[in-house]
């Protein structure tokens, strides 16, 4: 599973997970959106949830946007590709620990790999981060359930279970 990142460079370089992925040769960073290859774009504003069906379409390239949460607006996601939103997951990174939907770039890429039943690749991506294994542990059940779905509508149905728990 190839991982590519459009990098805006507006976060603290010391805490940037995308830069660390590049240092460990786990992802390729781009400063120009036009250079980013076609693939599954992880976009929180997408209308459809990521599901195993997206992998079955022959798409083996994941694309993420690395920017601060303050600038993660819909306009930032004008990249070529199939845009998909990640379902409910909880962050394990030190800044947003326990917060739903507030994933770092590496957490988003690893989650997508798990949904595509590429757990080994997810572990490789998370290896350089001391909290990486915690992300997989915290989200073990939902990631397994999402990976067993056949399409986006099933992923959304599973997500509803977790959102209902959050509201209680």
Coordinates of C-alpha atoms in Angstrom, one line a residue:
X1 CA 0.0 0.0 0.0
X2 CA 1.6 3.2 -1.2
X3 CA 1.2 6.3 1.1
X4 CA 1.4 9.8 -0.3
X5 CA 0.8 13.1 1.6
X6 CA 0.1 16.6 0.4
X7 CA 2.1 18.6 3.0
X8 CA 1.1 22.1 3.9
X9 CA 3.8 22.6 6.5
X10 CA 1.7 24.6 8.9
X11 CA 2.2 22.3 12.0
X12 CA 5.1 22.1 14.4
X13 CA 7.8 20.2 12.5
X14 CA 8.8 18.3 15.7
X15 CA 5.3 16.9 16.1
X16 CA 4.5 16.4 12.4
X17 CA 3.8 12.7 11.7
X18 CA 3.9 13.1 7.9
X19 CA 7.5 14.3 8.1
X20 CA 8.4 11.4 10.3
X21 CA 6.9 9.0 7.9
X22 CA 9.0 10.5 5.1
X23 CA 12.1 10.2 7.3
X24 CA 11.4 6.4 7.7
X25 CA 10.6 6.0 3.9
X26 CA 7.0 5.1 4.7
X27 CA 5.4 7.9 2.8
X28 CA 6.2 10.5 0.0
X29 CA 5.4 14.1 0.8
X30 CA 4.4 16.7 -1.8
X31 CA 4.3 20.5 -1.6
X32 CA 2.3 20.9 -4.8
X33 CA -1.2 19.4 -5.0
X34 CA -0.6 18.7 -8.7
X35 CA 2.2 16.3 -8.0
X36 CA 0.1 14.1 -5.7
X37 CA -0.8 10.8 -7.5
X38 CA -4.3 9.6 -8.0
X39 CA -5.6 7.3 -5.2
X40 CA -8.0 7.1 -2.3
X41 CA -7.9 10.6 -0.8
X42 CA -8.7 10.5 3.0
X43 CA -11.0 13.5 3.2
X44 CA -13.1 14.3 6.3
X45 CA -15.5 16.2 4.1
X46 CA -16.1 13.4 1.7
X47 CA -19.7 12.2 1.3
X48 CA -18.9 8.5 1.4
X49 CA -17.1 6.5 4.1
X50 CA -14.0 4.5 3.3
X51 CA -14.7 0.7 3.0
X52 CA -13.0 -2.5 1.8
X53 CA -14.9 -2.0 -1.5
X54 CA -12.6 0.9 -2.3
X55 CA -9.6 -1.4 -2.2
X56 CA -11.4 -3.9 -4.4
X57 CA -11.6 -1.2 -7.0
X58 CA -7.9 -1.7 -7.5
X59 CA -6.8 1.4 -5.7
X60 CA -3.6 0.7 -3.8
X61 CA -2.6 4.3 -3.2
X62 CA -3.6 6.2 -0.1
X63 CA -3.4 10.0 -0.1
X64 CA -3.6 12.2 3.0
X65 CA -3.5 15.9 3.6
X66 CA -1.2 17.0 6.3
X67 CA -2.2 20.4 7.8
X68 CA -3.3 21.8 11.1
X69 CA -6.9 21.1 12.1
X70 CA -7.6 24.8 11.9
X71 CA -6.9 24.9 8.2
X72 CA -8.4 21.5 7.2
X73 CA -11.2 23.0 5.2
X74 CA -13.1 21.5 2.4
X75 CA -11.2 23.7 -0.2
X76 CA -8.0 22.0 0.9
X77 CA -9.2 18.7 -0.6
X78 CA -9.2 19.5 -4.3
X79 CA -6.9 16.6 -5.1
X80 CA -7.5 14.1 -7.8
X81 CA -8.7 10.7 -6.6
X82 CA -11.6 8.9 -4.9
X83 CA -12.4 10.9 -1.8
X84 CA -13.5 9.0 1.2
X85 CA -14.0 9.8 4.9
X86 CA -12.7 7.7 7.7
X87 CA -15.4 6.4 10.1
X88 CA -15.4 6.9 13.8
X89 CA -12.1 6.3 15.4
X90 CA -10.3 7.6 18.5
X91 CA -7.0 9.4 18.4
X92 CA -4.0 7.9 20.4
X93 CA -1.6 10.8 19.7
X94 CA -0.6 12.8 22.7
X95 CA -2.2 16.0 21.5
X96 CA -5.7 14.6 20.8
X97 CA -5.7 11.4 22.9
X98 CA -9.2 9.9 23.2
X99 CA -10.8 12.5 20.9
X100 CA -12.9 11.0 18.1
X101 CA -12.1 12.0 14.5
X102 CA -9.0 14.0 15.5
X103 CA -6.4 11.7 14.0
X104 CA -2.9 12.6 12.9
X105 CA -1.8 11.9 9.3
X106 CA -0.2 8.6 10.3
X107 CA -3.2 7.5 12.3
X108 CA -5.4 8.2 9.3
X109 CA -3.2 6.3 6.9
X110 CA -2.8 3.4 9.3
X111 CA -6.6 3.3 9.9
X112 CA -7.2 3.1 6.1
X113 CA -4.7 0.3 5.8
X114 CA -6.6 -1.6 8.6
X115 CA -9.9 -1.1 6.8
X116 CA -8.3 -2.5 3.7
X117 CA -7.1 -5.5 5.8
X118 CA -3.5 -4.4 5.6
X119 CA -2.7 -4.7 9.3
X120 CA 1.0 -5.3 8.7
X121 CA 1.3 -2.1 6.7
X122 CA -0.5 -0.2 9.4
X123 CA 2.0 -1.5 12.0
X124 CA 4.9 -0.5 9.8
X125 CA 3.5 3.0 9.5
X126 CA 3.0 3.4 13.3
X127 CA 6.3 1.8 14.3
X128 CA 8.2 5.1 14.6
X129 CA 5.7 6.5 17.1
X130 CA 5.8 5.5 20.7
X131 CA 2.0 5.7 20.9
X132 CA 1.5 3.9 17.5
X133 CA 0.6 0.6 19.1
X134 CA -1.9 2.3 21.4
X135 CA -3.8 3.6 18.3
X136 CA -4.3 0.0 17.1
X137 CA -5.3 -1.2 20.6
X138 CA -7.8 1.7 21.2
X139 CA -9.4 1.1 17.9
X140 CA -9.0 -2.7 17.6
X141 CA -12.7 -3.5 17.6
X142 CA -14.0 -0.8 15.3
X143 CA -11.1 -1.3 12.8
X144 CA -11.9 -5.1 12.7
X145 CA -15.6 -4.4 12.2
X146 CA -15.0 -1.9 9.5
X147 CA -12.6 -4.2 7.7
X148 CA -15.4 -6.9 7.7
X149 CA -17.9 -4.6 5.9
X150 CA -18.5 -5.0 2.2
X151 CA -19.3 -1.4 1.3
X152 CA -19.6 2.2 2.6
X153 CA -23.2 1.8 3.8
X154 CA -22.2 -1.1 6.1
X155 CA -19.3 1.0 7.5
X156 CA -21.7 3.8 8.3
X157 CA -24.1 1.4 10.0
X158 CA -21.2 0.1 12.2
X159 CA -20.1 3.7 12.9
X160 CA -23.6 4.5 14.2
X161 CA -23.0 2.0 17.0
X162 CA -20.0 3.9 18.2
X163 CA -21.6 7.3 17.7
X164 CA -24.6 6.2 19.8
X165 CA -22.2 5.1 22.6
X166 CA -20.4 8.5 22.4
X167 CA -23.7 10.4 23.0
X168 CA -24.6 8.4 26.1

